[in-house]
Tab-separated table of C-alpha atoms in Angstrom:
chain	number	residue	atom	x	y	z
A	1	MET	CA	-71.883	3.124	-55.132
A	2	ASP	CA	-70.593	6.407	-56.544
A	3	LYS	CA	-70.994	6.980	-60.290
A	4	VAL	CA	-67.695	6.848	-62.216
A	5	PRO	CA	-66.968	9.987	-64.324
A	6	ALA	CA	-66.353	9.530	-68.020
A	7	VAL	CA	-62.729	10.658	-67.673
A	8	LEU	CA	-62.082	7.951	-65.017
A	9	VAL	CA	-63.676	5.332	-67.248
A	10	ALA	CA	-61.404	6.342	-70.094
A	11	VAL	CA	-58.334	6.160	-67.869
A	12	ILE	CA	-59.302	2.759	-66.561
A	13	THR	CA	-59.980	1.474	-70.054
A	14	PHE	CA	-56.564	2.682	-71.167
A	15	MET	CA	-54.868	1.085	-68.161
A	16	CYS	CA	-56.570	-2.241	-68.739
A	17	ALA	CA	-55.548	-2.215	-72.387
A	18	GLU	CA	-51.989	-1.396	-71.471
A	19	ALA	CA	-51.914	-3.922	-68.680
A	20	ALA	CA	-52.913	-6.657	-71.067
A	21	THR	CA	-49.686	-6.132	-72.939
A	22	VAL	CA	-47.422	-5.812	-69.876
A	23	LYS	CA	-45.241	-8.838	-69.292
A	24	PRO	CA	-42.885	-8.197	-66.347
A	25	SER	CA	-39.765	-10.241	-66.648
A	26	THR	CA	-39.220	-11.032	-62.935
A	27	PRO	CA	-42.388	-10.250	-60.996
A	28	THR	CA	-42.389	-10.515	-57.178
A	29	ILE	CA	-45.299	-12.382	-55.640
A	30	ILE	CA	-46.353	-11.987	-51.986
A	31	THR	CA	-48.436	-14.779	-50.436
A	32	VAL	CA	-51.307	-14.017	-48.059
A	33	ARG	CA	-53.022	-16.801	-46.088
A	34	GLY	CA	-56.518	-16.468	-44.717
A	35	MET	CA	-59.156	-18.517	-42.905
A	36	GLU	CA	-62.601	-19.123	-44.326
A	37	GLY	CA	-65.140	-16.687	-42.972
A	38	ASP	CA	-62.506	-14.187	-41.785
A	39	SER	CA	-61.408	-10.885	-43.343
A	40	VAL	CA	-58.148	-10.875	-45.293
A	41	THR	CA	-56.058	-7.926	-46.492
A	42	LEU	CA	-53.998	-7.809	-49.690
A	43	PRO	CA	-51.108	-5.364	-49.068
A	44	ALA	CA	-50.507	-2.526	-51.598
A	45	TYR	CA	-46.986	-1.552	-52.707
A	46	PHE	CA	-46.232	1.517	-54.933
A	47	ARG	CA	-43.947	4.486	-54.824
A	48	LYS	CA	-45.226	7.034	-52.374
A	49	ASP	CA	-42.994	9.887	-53.626
A	50	TYR	CA	-44.881	10.249	-56.925
A	51	ARG	CA	-48.365	11.490	-57.578
A	52	LEU	CA	-50.940	8.708	-57.907
A	53	PHE	CA	-53.429	9.162	-60.746
A	54	ALA	CA	-55.308	5.844	-60.513
A	55	LEU	CA	-55.207	2.455	-58.759
A	56	THR	CA	-56.814	-0.794	-59.889
A	57	TRP	CA	-56.986	-4.295	-58.311
A	58	ASN	CA	-57.443	-7.160	-60.785
A	59	LYS	CA	-57.881	-10.888	-60.263
A	60	LEU	CA	-55.987	-13.093	-62.726
A	61	SER	CA	-57.347	-16.252	-64.278
A	62	GLY	CA	-54.994	-18.758	-65.862
A	63	GLY	CA	-51.792	-17.655	-64.181
A	64	MET	CA	-49.708	-14.481	-64.174
A	65	TYR	CA	-50.215	-13.853	-67.880
A	66	GLY	CA	-53.816	-14.960	-67.995
A	67	THR	CA	-57.004	-12.949	-68.198
A	68	ARG	CA	-57.420	-10.011	-65.840
A	69	ARG	CA	-60.700	-9.000	-64.259
A	70	ALA	CA	-61.017	-5.725	-62.385
A	71	VAL	CA	-62.443	-6.180	-58.861
A	72	TYR	CA	-61.718	-2.746	-57.345
A	73	MET	CA	-60.882	0.788	-58.717
A	74	PHE	CA	-59.809	4.043	-57.051
A	75	SER	CA	-59.310	7.607	-58.423
A	76	PRO	CA	-57.475	9.989	-56.052
A	77	ALA	CA	-58.448	13.046	-58.140
A	78	THR	CA	-62.158	12.562	-57.490
A	79	ASN	CA	-61.787	10.224	-54.452
A	80	SER	CA	-64.036	7.735	-56.262
A	81	THR	CA	-64.087	3.966	-55.506
A	82	MET	CA	-65.901	1.022	-57.066
A	83	SER	CA	-65.947	-2.760	-56.394
A	84	PHE	CA	-66.774	-5.250	-59.142
A	85	GLY	CA	-67.633	-8.892	-59.714
A	86	PRO	CA	-67.173	-11.356	-56.804
A	87	LEU	CA	-65.925	-8.587	-54.468
A	88	GLU	CA	-68.850	-6.245	-55.037
A	89	ASN	CA	-69.931	-4.801	-51.689
A	90	ARG	CA	-67.351	-7.060	-49.902
A	91	ALA	CA	-64.139	-5.063	-50.343
A	92	PHE	CA	-62.700	-1.701	-49.268
A	93	LEU	CA	-59.355	0.107	-49.260
A	94	THR	CA	-57.362	0.847	-46.128
A	95	LYS	CA	-55.445	4.097	-45.591
A	96	ASP	CA	-52.353	2.684	-47.311
A	97	ARG	CA	-54.520	1.535	-50.297
A	98	SER	CA	-54.390	-2.165	-49.324
A	99	LEU	CA	-57.436	-4.204	-50.309
A	100	THR	CA	-59.487	-5.823	-47.500
A	101	ILE	CA	-61.938	-8.604	-48.381
A	102	VAL	CA	-64.735	-9.253	-45.877
A	103	ASN	CA	-66.029	-12.795	-45.203
A	104	ALA	CA	-63.432	-14.351	-47.477
A	105	GLY	CA	-63.866	-17.882	-48.782
A	106	THR	CA	-62.213	-20.445	-51.019
A	107	LYS	CA	-63.801	-18.773	-54.063
A	108	ASP	CA	-61.626	-15.727	-53.365
A	109	GLU	CA	-58.397	-17.723	-53.631
A	110	GLY	CA	-56.095	-16.816	-56.492
A	111	LEU	CA	-53.532	-14.369	-57.862
A	112	TYR	CA	-54.252	-10.637	-57.621
A	113	VAL	CA	-52.359	-7.770	-59.286
A	114	LEU	CA	-52.304	-4.115	-58.211
A	115	THR	CA	-51.793	-1.650	-61.089
A	116	SER	CA	-50.763	1.883	-60.102
A	117	LEU	CA	-50.623	4.867	-62.540
A	118	LEU	CA	-48.001	7.327	-61.262
A	119	ASP	CA	-46.817	10.736	-62.407
A	120	VAL	CA	-43.525	10.622	-64.372
A	121	VAL	CA	-42.985	6.902	-63.614
A	122	GLY	CA	-46.043	5.669	-65.436
A	123	GLN	CA	-47.492	2.232	-64.613
A	124	GLU	CA	-46.373	-0.121	-61.807
A	125	GLU	CA	-47.660	-3.582	-60.904
A	126	HIS	CA	-47.608	-5.582	-57.670
A	127	TYR	CA	-48.677	-9.289	-57.346
A	128	VAL	CA	-50.374	-10.921	-54.330
A	129	LEU	CA	-51.291	-14.625	-54.030
A	130	LEU	CA	-54.261	-15.302	-51.717
A	131	GLU	CA	-54.545	-18.763	-50.094
A	132	MET	CA	-57.698	-19.633	-48.151
A	133	HIS	CA	-57.779	-22.406	-45.541
A	134	ALA	CA	-60.436	-24.146	-43.512
A	135	PRO	CA	-59.858	-24.412	-39.707
A	136	PRO	CA	-57.960	-27.650	-38.857
A	137	GLN	CA	-59.918	-30.441	-37.203
A	138	VAL	CA	-58.093	-31.793	-34.086
A	139	GLN	CA	-59.062	-35.140	-32.582
A	140	ILE	CA	-57.413	-37.334	-29.898
A	141	GLY	CA	-59.889	-40.146	-30.333
A	142	VAL	CA	-60.206	-41.526	-26.765
A	143	PRO	CA	-63.063	-41.057	-24.294
A	144	SER	CA	-62.724	-38.548	-21.487
A	145	PRO	CA	-62.141	-39.063	-18.623
A	146	LEU	CA	-59.566	-41.771	-19.361
A	147	GLN	CA	-58.653	-44.010	-16.412
A	148	ILE	CA	-55.262	-45.712	-16.206
A	149	VAL	CA	-53.671	-47.719	-13.393
A	150	GLU	CA	-50.593	-46.240	-11.733
A	151	ALA	CA	-47.172	-47.454	-13.019
A	152	THR	CA	-48.524	-48.468	-16.458
A	153	SER	CA	-47.641	-46.797	-19.783
A	154	LEU	CA	-49.906	-44.642	-21.966
A	155	THR	CA	-49.854	-43.540	-25.622
A	156	LEU	CA	-52.104	-40.729	-26.908
A	157	ASN	CA	-52.461	-40.046	-30.654
A	158	CYS	CA	-53.660	-36.682	-31.961
A	159	THR	CA	-54.779	-36.398	-35.620
A	160	VAL	CA	-55.279	-33.100	-37.511
A	161	ASP	CA	-57.322	-32.844	-40.694
A	162	GLN	CA	-56.843	-29.859	-43.051
A	163	PRO	CA	-53.364	-29.025	-41.703
A	164	GLY	CA	-52.578	-26.425	-44.382
A	165	ALA	CA	-53.279	-23.534	-42.020
A	166	LEU	CA	-50.815	-24.737	-39.336
A	167	ILE	CA	-48.060	-22.284	-38.488
A	168	GLN	CA	-46.059	-24.654	-36.220
A	169	PRO	CA	-45.962	-28.380	-35.291
A	170	LEU	CA	-48.546	-29.805	-32.936
A	171	PHE	CA	-47.758	-29.749	-29.191
A	172	TRP	CA	-49.341	-30.921	-25.941
A	173	ARG	CA	-50.399	-29.106	-22.795
A	174	LYS	CA	-51.267	-30.452	-19.323
A	175	ASP	CA	-53.434	-28.076	-17.312
A	176	ASP	CA	-52.252	-25.108	-19.459
A	177	VAL	CA	-48.563	-26.067	-19.057
A	178	ILE	CA	-46.619	-27.327	-22.074
A	179	VAL	CA	-45.687	-31.017	-21.677
A	180	ASP	CA	-41.949	-31.664	-21.810
A	181	THR	CA	-42.428	-35.437	-21.881
A	182	PHE	CA	-41.168	-37.197	-25.000
A	183	HIS	CA	-43.593	-37.040	-27.918
A	184	VAL	CA	-43.388	-37.548	-31.691
A	185	VAL	CA	-44.922	-35.526	-34.511
A	186	SER	CA	-45.340	-37.831	-37.497
A	187	GLU	CA	-44.504	-36.907	-41.052
A	188	GLN	CA	-47.287	-35.289	-42.965
A	189	GLU	CA	-48.979	-38.190	-44.719
A	190	SER	CA	-50.875	-35.966	-47.136
A	191	ASN	CA	-52.248	-32.471	-47.485
A	192	GLN	CA	-55.262	-33.594	-45.487
A	193	SER	CA	-53.728	-35.414	-42.475
A	194	TYR	CA	-51.196	-34.757	-39.719
A	195	MET	CA	-50.564	-36.650	-36.442
A	196	SER	CA	-48.782	-36.185	-33.099
A	197	THR	CA	-48.104	-38.926	-30.490
A	198	LEU	CA	-47.677	-38.404	-26.739
A	199	PHE	CA	-46.034	-41.268	-24.808
A	200	LEU	CA	-46.087	-41.467	-20.990
A	201	ALA	CA	-44.030	-44.253	-19.382
A	202	SER	CA	-44.880	-45.560	-15.897
A	203	VAL	CA	-47.604	-43.056	-15.169
A	204	SER	CA	-47.652	-41.682	-11.609
A	205	ARG	CA	-50.604	-40.298	-9.676
A	206	ALA	CA	-49.085	-36.825	-9.984
A	207	GLN	CA	-49.624	-37.011	-13.759
A	208	SER	CA	-53.392	-36.929	-13.425
A	209	GLY	CA	-54.863	-33.929	-15.201
A	210	ASN	CA	-56.277	-32.493	-18.419
A	211	TYR	CA	-54.174	-33.148	-21.546
A	212	SER	CA	-54.763	-31.061	-24.693
A	213	CYS	CA	-53.435	-31.446	-28.217
A	214	VAL	CA	-52.886	-27.937	-29.637
A	215	ALA	CA	-52.830	-26.959	-33.328
A	216	LYS	CA	-51.800	-23.334	-33.881
A	217	HIS	CA	-52.913	-21.944	-37.250
A	218	ILE	CA	-53.127	-18.603	-38.966
A	219	GLY	CA	-56.507	-17.889	-37.428
A	220	GLY	CA	-55.677	-18.888	-33.853
A	221	GLU	CA	-55.606	-22.408	-32.405
A	222	GLU	CA	-57.734	-25.539	-32.273
A	223	THR	CA	-57.526	-28.115	-29.470
A	224	ASP	CA	-58.916	-31.442	-28.336
A	225	SER	CA	-58.608	-32.571	-24.706
A	226	VAL	CA	-58.849	-35.672	-22.557
A	227	PHE	CA	-58.829	-35.824	-18.753
A	228	LEU	CA	-56.404	-38.468	-17.487
A	229	GLU	CA	-57.346	-40.040	-14.157
A	230	VAL	CA	-54.629	-42.213	-12.578
A	231	THR	CA	-56.032	-44.907	-10.294
A	232	TYR	CA	-54.074	-46.661	-7.531
A	233	PRO	CA	-54.895	-49.330	-4.921
A	234	ALA	CA	-56.265	-48.548	-1.490
A	235	LYS	CA	-53.726	-48.290	1.323
A	236	ILE	CA	-54.218	-47.739	5.057
A	237	ILE	CA	-52.015	-44.854	6.172
A	238	ASN	CA	-53.109	-44.503	9.814
A	239	ILE	CA	-54.802	-46.779	12.333
A	240	SER	CA	-55.386	-46.732	16.086
A	241	GLU	CA	-52.678	-48.307	18.249
A	242	ALA	CA	-53.207	-51.311	20.474
A	243	ASN	CA	-54.845	-50.221	23.708
A	244	VAL	CA	-56.213	-51.433	27.011
A	245	VAL	CA	-59.723	-50.272	27.895
A	246	LEU	CA	-61.504	-50.646	31.229
A	247	GLN	CA	-64.686	-52.638	31.244
A	248	GLY	CA	-67.710	-50.401	30.789
A	249	GLU	CA	-65.851	-47.781	28.757
A	250	ASP	CA	-66.387	-47.184	25.036
A	251	VAL	CA	-63.908	-48.649	22.562
A	252	ILE	CA	-63.131	-46.275	19.664
A	253	LEU	CA	-60.953	-47.422	16.757
A	254	ARG	CA	-60.060	-45.158	13.860
A	255	CYS	CA	-58.797	-46.084	10.390
A	256	LEU	CA	-57.613	-43.745	7.598
A	257	ALA	CA	-56.835	-44.857	4.035
A	258	GLU	CA	-55.955	-43.356	0.664
A	259	GLY	CA	-56.590	-44.537	-2.887
A	260	ASN	CA	-58.262	-43.674	-6.196
A	261	PRO	CA	-61.144	-44.284	-6.457
A	262	VAL	CA	-61.797	-43.373	-2.843
A	263	PRO	CA	-61.626	-46.648	-0.889
A	264	SER	CA	-64.416	-48.099	1.183
A	265	LEU	CA	-63.453	-49.236	4.688
A	266	SER	CA	-64.871	-51.873	7.004
A	267	TRP	CA	-63.958	-53.308	10.397
A	268	LEU	CA	-63.801	-57.047	11.090
A	269	ARG	CA	-63.124	-59.018	14.227
A	270	THR	CA	-60.654	-61.900	13.855
A	271	GLY	CA	-62.569	-65.111	13.366
A	272	ASP	CA	-65.762	-63.356	12.257
A	273	PRO	CA	-66.209	-62.929	8.457
A	274	ASP	CA	-69.061	-60.432	8.796
A	275	PRO	CA	-68.192	-56.721	9.013
A	276	LEU	CA	-68.986	-55.022	12.302
A	277	ARG	CA	-72.039	-52.794	12.062
A	278	SER	CA	-71.285	-50.495	14.981
A	279	ILE	CA	-69.770	-47.854	12.693
A	280	VAL	CA	-71.016	-44.531	13.958
A	281	GLN	CA	-69.295	-41.852	11.899
A	282	THR	CA	-67.201	-41.076	8.855
A	283	VAL	CA	-65.048	-38.028	9.575
A	284	TYR	CA	-64.242	-37.491	5.893
A	285	THR	CA	-63.866	-39.540	2.750
A	286	GLY	CA	-61.360	-42.337	3.241
A	287	SER	CA	-61.772	-42.462	7.020
A	288	ARG	CA	-63.837	-44.834	9.132
A	289	THR	CA	-64.377	-44.852	12.914
A	290	LEU	CA	-65.581	-47.939	14.799
A	291	LYS	CA	-67.259	-47.393	18.173
A	292	MET	CA	-68.325	-50.206	20.487
A	293	ALA	CA	-70.408	-48.658	23.221
A	294	ARG	CA	-70.178	-49.903	26.840
A	295	SER	CA	-67.777	-52.661	25.925
A	296	GLN	CA	-67.839	-55.990	27.712
A	297	ALA	CA	-64.971	-58.219	28.801
A	298	ASN	CA	-65.631	-60.617	25.899
A	299	GLY	CA	-64.895	-57.773	23.460
A	300	SER	CA	-61.142	-58.300	23.803
A	301	GLY	CA	-59.427	-59.471	20.656
A	302	GLU	CA	-57.916	-58.437	17.340
A	303	TYR	CA	-59.809	-56.028	15.105
A	304	THR	CA	-58.930	-55.552	11.437
A	305	CYS	CA	-59.599	-52.542	9.187
A	306	VAL	CA	-59.993	-53.490	5.494
A	307	ALA	CA	-59.672	-50.876	2.697
A	308	ALA	CA	-60.656	-51.662	-0.906
A	309	ASN	CA	-61.450	-49.672	-4.055
A	310	GLY	CA	-61.434	-52.262	-6.827
A	311	VAL	CA	-57.852	-51.511	-7.888
A	312	GLY	CA	-55.430	-54.234	-6.872
A	313	LYS	CA	-55.869	-56.251	-3.700
A	314	PRO	CA	-57.584	-54.933	-0.543
A	315	HIS	CA	-55.236	-53.625	2.142
A	316	HIS	CA	-55.745	-54.449	5.813
A	317	GLU	CA	-54.200	-53.571	9.175
A	318	SER	CA	-55.023	-54.994	12.617
A	319	VAL	CA	-55.114	-53.611	16.139
A	320	LEU	CA	-55.286	-55.503	19.440
A	321	VAL	CA	-57.826	-54.421	22.059
A	322	SER	CA	-57.646	-55.670	25.669
A	323	LEU	CA	-60.546	-55.022	28.014
A	324	SER	CA	-59.582	-54.962	31.721
A	325	VAL	CA	-61.916	-55.822	34.616
A	326	VAL	CA	-61.537	-53.617	37.722
A	327	ASN	CA	-61.758	-55.658	40.974
A	328	ALA	CA	-59.656	-56.735	43.933
A	329	VAL	CA	-56.421	-58.536	43.103
A	330	THR	CA	-56.561	-61.960	44.738
A	331	LYS	CA	-53.669	-63.712	43.048
A	332	LEU	CA	-50.805	-62.464	40.926
A	333	GLU	CA	-49.223	-65.041	38.660
A	334	SER	CA	-46.465	-62.881	37.167
A	335	LYS	CA	-44.908	-59.438	37.106
A	336	THR	CA	-47.265	-58.480	34.277
A	337	ASP	CA	-50.276	-59.380	36.416
A	338	VAL	CA	-48.865	-57.298	39.261
A	339	GLY	CA	-48.473	-54.295	37.012
A	340	LEU	CA	-52.019	-54.670	35.717
A	341	GLY	CA	-53.316	-54.922	39.281
A	342	LEU	CA	-51.517	-51.689	40.133
A	343	MET	CA	-53.202	-49.919	37.268
A	344	SER	CA	-56.709	-51.241	37.746
A	345	GLY	CA	-57.187	-51.766	41.516
A	346	SER	CA	-58.929	-48.820	43.088
A	347	LYS	CA	-58.355	-50.222	46.608
A	348	LEU	CA	-54.656	-50.496	45.940
A	349	TYR	CA	-54.479	-46.779	45.364
A	350	THR	CA	-55.928	-46.158	48.816
A	351	ILE	CA	-53.407	-48.590	50.366
A	352	LEU	CA	-50.530	-46.827	48.652
A	353	VAL	CA	-51.637	-43.461	49.987
A	354	ILE	CA	-51.941	-44.824	53.528
A	355	ALA	CA	-48.595	-46.650	53.296
A	356	GLY	CA	-46.870	-43.506	52.102
A	357	SER	CA	-48.321	-41.482	54.948
A	358	VAL	CA	-47.295	-44.062	57.546
A	359	ALA	CA	-43.776	-44.299	56.121
A	360	ALA	CA	-43.385	-40.516	56.253
A	361	ALA	CA	-44.600	-40.415	59.878
A	362	ILE	CA	-42.205	-43.187	60.932
A	363	CYS	CA	-39.270	-41.456	59.237
A	364	LEU	CA	-40.113	-38.207	61.041
A	365	LEU	CA	-40.376	-40.006	64.378
A	366	VAL	CA	-36.980	-41.687	63.930
A	367	VAL	CA	-35.338	-38.371	63.097
A	368	LEU	CA	-36.796	-36.788	66.226
A	369	LEU	CA	-35.550	-39.692	68.359
A	370	LEU	CA	-32.048	-39.380	66.928
A	371	LEU	CA	-32.001	-35.645	67.651
A	372	ALA	CA	-33.141	-36.254	71.210
A	373	PHE	CA	-30.489	-38.926	71.602
A	374	LEU	CA	-27.732	-36.567	70.491
A	375	LEU	CA	-28.937	-33.791	72.785
A	376	CYS	CA	-29.061	-36.114	75.765
A	377	ARG	CA	-25.590	-37.458	75.025
A	378	ARG	CA	-24.075	-34.008	74.934
A	379	GLY	CA	-25.688	-32.863	78.200
A	380	LYS	CA	-23.229	-31.636	80.842
A	381	THR	CA	-25.307	-32.852	83.776
A	382	SER	CA	-26.696	-36.353	83.948
A	383	SER	CA	-28.158	-38.559	86.548
A	384	ARG	CA	-28.108	-42.269	86.878
A	385	ARG	CA	-31.505	-42.403	85.324
A	386	HIS	CA	-30.182	-40.362	82.494
A	387	SER	CA	-27.125	-42.607	82.307
A	388	ASP	CA	-29.341	-45.665	82.208
A	389	VAL	CA	-31.435	-44.061	79.504
A	390	GLN	CA	-28.270	-43.150	77.669
A	391	MET	CA	-26.956	-46.708	78.061
A	392	ASN	CA	-30.234	-48.092	76.805
A	393	ASN	CA	-30.241	-45.690	73.886
A	394	MET	CA	-26.699	-46.629	72.997
A	395	ALA	CA	-27.535	-50.267	73.256
A	396	THR	CA	-30.582	-49.730	71.073
A	397	ALA	CA	-28.518	-47.781	68.540
A	398	THR	CA	-25.941	-50.570	68.505
A	399	HIS	CA	-28.672	-53.148	67.994
A	400	ASN	CA	-30.188	-51.109	65.163
A	401	GLY	CA	-26.986	-51.042	63.179
A	402	ARG	CA	-24.977	-48.107	64.675
A	403	VAL	CA	-21.719	-49.985	64.797
A	404	ASN	CA	-18.303	-48.334	64.294
A	405	GLY	CA	-19.832	-45.144	62.948
A	406	ASP	CA	-22.375	-46.821	60.636
A	407	LYS	CA	-25.560	-44.937	59.796
A	408	PRO	CA	-28.410	-45.771	62.112
A	409	ASP	CA	-31.096	-48.157	61.033
A	410	VAL	CA	-34.466	-46.463	60.991
A	411	ARG	CA	-36.538	-49.648	61.120
A	412	PRO	CA	-39.427	-49.489	63.611
A	413	HIS	CA	-38.593	-52.552	65.764
A	414	ARG	CA	-41.185	-53.323	68.339
A	415	THR	CA	-40.363	-54.341	71.889
A	416	SER	CA	-42.437	-55.768	74.669
A	417	SER	CA	-42.911	-52.292	76.027
A	418	ASP	CA	-44.379	-50.988	72.752
A	419	LYS	CA	-48.109	-50.663	72.472
A	420	GLY	CA	-49.738	-53.224	70.245
A	421	THR	CA	-48.553	-56.731	69.497
A	422	PRO	CA	-45.756	-58.040	71.795
A	423	ALA	CA	-42.410	-58.975	70.263
A	424	ALA	CA	-43.119	-62.649	70.870
A	425	GLU	CA	-46.203	-62.347	68.612
A	426	ARG	CA	-44.503	-60.669	65.668
A	427	ARG	CA	-45.518	-62.206	62.336
A	428	PHE	CA	-43.120	-63.264	59.604
A	429	ALA	CA	-43.580	-64.595	56.107
A	430	LYS	CA	-41.337	-66.382	53.643
A	431	VAL	CA	-41.168	-65.225	49.987
A	432	SER	CA	-42.284	-67.944	47.563
A	433	THR	CA	-42.671	-65.848	44.390
A	434	PRO	CA	-40.244	-63.025	43.511
A	435	TYR	CA	-41.636	-59.522	43.165
A	436	GLU	CA	-39.830	-56.420	41.885
A	437	SER	CA	-40.955	-52.805	41.984
A	438	ASP	CA	-39.136	-49.516	41.443
A	439	GLN	CA	-42.006	-47.464	42.851
A	440	CYS	CA	-41.751	-45.667	46.147
A	441	GLY	CA	-43.665	-47.443	48.951
A	442	PHE	CA	-43.231	-50.984	47.558
A	443	LEU	CA	-40.832	-53.771	48.605
A	444	THR	CA	-38.660	-55.831	46.251
A	445	LEU	CA	-38.635	-59.495	47.311
A	446	GLN	CA	-36.533	-62.503	46.336
A	447	VAL	CA	-37.370	-66.176	46.845
A	448	ASN	CA	-36.702	-67.423	50.459
A	449	ASP	CA	-36.482	-63.871	51.856
A	450	ILE	CA	-38.063	-63.368	55.305
A	451	VAL	CA	-40.486	-60.425	55.594
A	452	GLU	CA	-41.915	-59.064	58.812
A	453	VAL	CA	-45.637	-58.578	58.264
A	454	LEU	CA	-46.850	-55.405	59.945
A	455	ARG	CA	-50.351	-55.184	58.476
A	456	THR	CA	-52.634	-57.396	56.420
A	457	ASP	CA	-55.617	-56.427	54.234
A	458	ASN	CA	-58.372	-58.207	52.326
A	459	SER	CA	-57.373	-56.296	49.187
A	460	GLY	CA	-54.520	-58.735	48.531
A	461	TRP	CA	-51.779	-56.260	49.440
A	462	TRP	CA	-49.923	-56.438	52.765
A	463	TYR	CA	-47.622	-53.993	54.441
A	464	GLY	CA	-44.320	-55.047	55.976
A	465	TYR	CA	-40.650	-54.543	56.710
A	466	HIS	CA	-37.681	-56.052	54.848
A	467	ARG	CA	-33.997	-55.128	54.622
A	468	GLY	CA	-34.378	-51.719	56.188
A	469	LYS	CA	-37.433	-50.712	54.114
A	470	LEU	CA	-41.116	-50.382	54.809
A	471	GLY	CA	-43.575	-50.929	51.989
A	472	ALA	CA	-46.417	-52.818	50.368
A	473	PHE	CA	-46.091	-56.206	48.685
A	474	PRO	CA	-48.505	-58.767	47.162
A	475	ALA	CA	-49.871	-61.244	49.682
A	476	ALA	CA	-49.821	-63.932	46.998
A	477	CYS	CA	-46.020	-63.766	46.871
A	478	VAL	CA	-45.410	-64.951	50.496
A	479	GLU	CA	-46.306	-67.771	52.867
A	480	MET	CA	-46.916	-67.038	56.558
A	481	LEU	CA	-44.599	-68.739	59.050
A	482	THR	CA	-46.162	-70.289	62.159
A	483	LEU	CA	-43.570	-70.450	64.965
A	484	SER	CA	-43.619	-71.163	68.655
A	485	LYS	CA	-42.658	-68.447	71.083
A	486	SER	CA	-39.053	-69.668	71.466
A	487	SER	CA	-38.714	-70.346	67.754
A	488	SER	CA	-40.231	-66.965	66.968
A	489	GLN	CA	-37.662	-65.262	69.171
A	490	LYS	CA	-34.858	-67.197	67.486
A	491	LYS	CA	-36.227	-66.332	64.083
A	492	LEU	CA	-36.545	-62.688	65.134
A	493	SER	CA	-32.969	-62.657	66.369
A	494	ALA	CA	-31.677	-64.347	63.188
A	495	SER	CA	-33.724	-62.078	60.957
A	496	SER	CA	-32.546	-58.964	62.825
A	497	GLU	CA	-28.947	-60.114	62.627
A	498	THR	CA	-29.301	-60.822	58.900
A	499	ASN	CA	-30.884	-57.437	58.332
A	500	LEU	CA	-28.118	-55.732	60.339
A	501	ILE	CA	-25.447	-57.386	58.217
A	502	SER	CA	-27.296	-56.514	55.017
A	503	ASP	CA	-27.798	-52.883	56.136
A	504	LYS	CA	-24.146	-52.585	57.092
A	505	ARG	CA	-23.056	-53.858	53.691
A	506	THR	CA	-25.375	-51.373	52.030
A	507	VAL	CA	-24.010	-48.448	54.061
A	508	THR	CA	-20.391	-49.532	53.517
A	509	SER	CA	-20.844	-49.819	49.754
């Protein structure tokens, strides 16, 4: 610390004596607020357009007109400074002559006066009131994380002790975003307590997050936080659809659920209370896959996925699994059975391929015969043999449905001259069970229809002719007719006539 010259001491002594008698009529007081442990600055005000001879900071005891105690002095003439008493070695002047106190505390609170000695003007005084505050203590008072069930209400109370340093009311933040939800700041109960209430009605899962109560004060801000975790019941959001699996193949069922906490999933078979243990993988949390390797026919049934997480009731969804056995179709009870036989019979596929090939060959042969018939008819030269052939062809065309310009019937009727089975040995069957099919290469049959059987097979599927069409049909749907030779010929004639009438109606329509 610099030594103070005798002249400066005399000036200061004179100023202190004069100041003791000064009683400003309407002094102006400026209030400065500071936090304990921080540095605070008392601003200096004096006329800058006059020469400054001396400057003194005094702390008053007993009010504005109480006892003054010098804490800091400055002489511009010698550029000398000195700190005294409680501010010794803790205070310094800024460039504008304001007084800065380092590591300020409650003991530094009080009223300060700045006395300036100016040329011509004389003495001026400026008053500053210093208030010191402790940092506010913020507390929400609930454990973190805080779990709450979805759709319920929540009230959070935030209490602040030592609120004197607050510069604005308390407010709330969620994940660093100010909460706009309704909340109440209570009246200040005393100088030592302050409270804010946050109310959330019907909490949703989207409101999960970190909630902070914020107290802004002159030294910054103080906060207390709680993490809100919204729980909700488990719910299955995706499950495998009902499916049909061939015997010997693996059955894979998948189940996906959501919930908080993350739900646990298990698979049950209807009628069996014990969970299935053939769970082979968990793709990710909340998902469960059931795999039954090399399934057997007795594995058919209803399988249920159950999701639970301790919140609310468990959620479950079921899926139906049908295991199909691949073998020859011996009897078809219904249209559904027929369809299943079409899907699962490997021999049937071979029959269909052969039937399609035969049908295509027959159609090609009929077209060639028709072309030959037309060419022969238009020939300019003919012989009796040709005329007989032409007569026979015309008779055949008439018999096959070419009447009055009708389209020819392309059915492959057999005659006694054809190779293979004679006409008298043609086989017919009567339809006992209806069968419908919209697939190419299959016949549609009604009860009591007569079908000409062209080929039989141990697979359960026969090949025949009915109403101008060739195709496959289930053997279980018909009953073979046993006729004598004369009866067979009558039946053949009646069946052909019926087919001709049916074909003609079809062409006419």
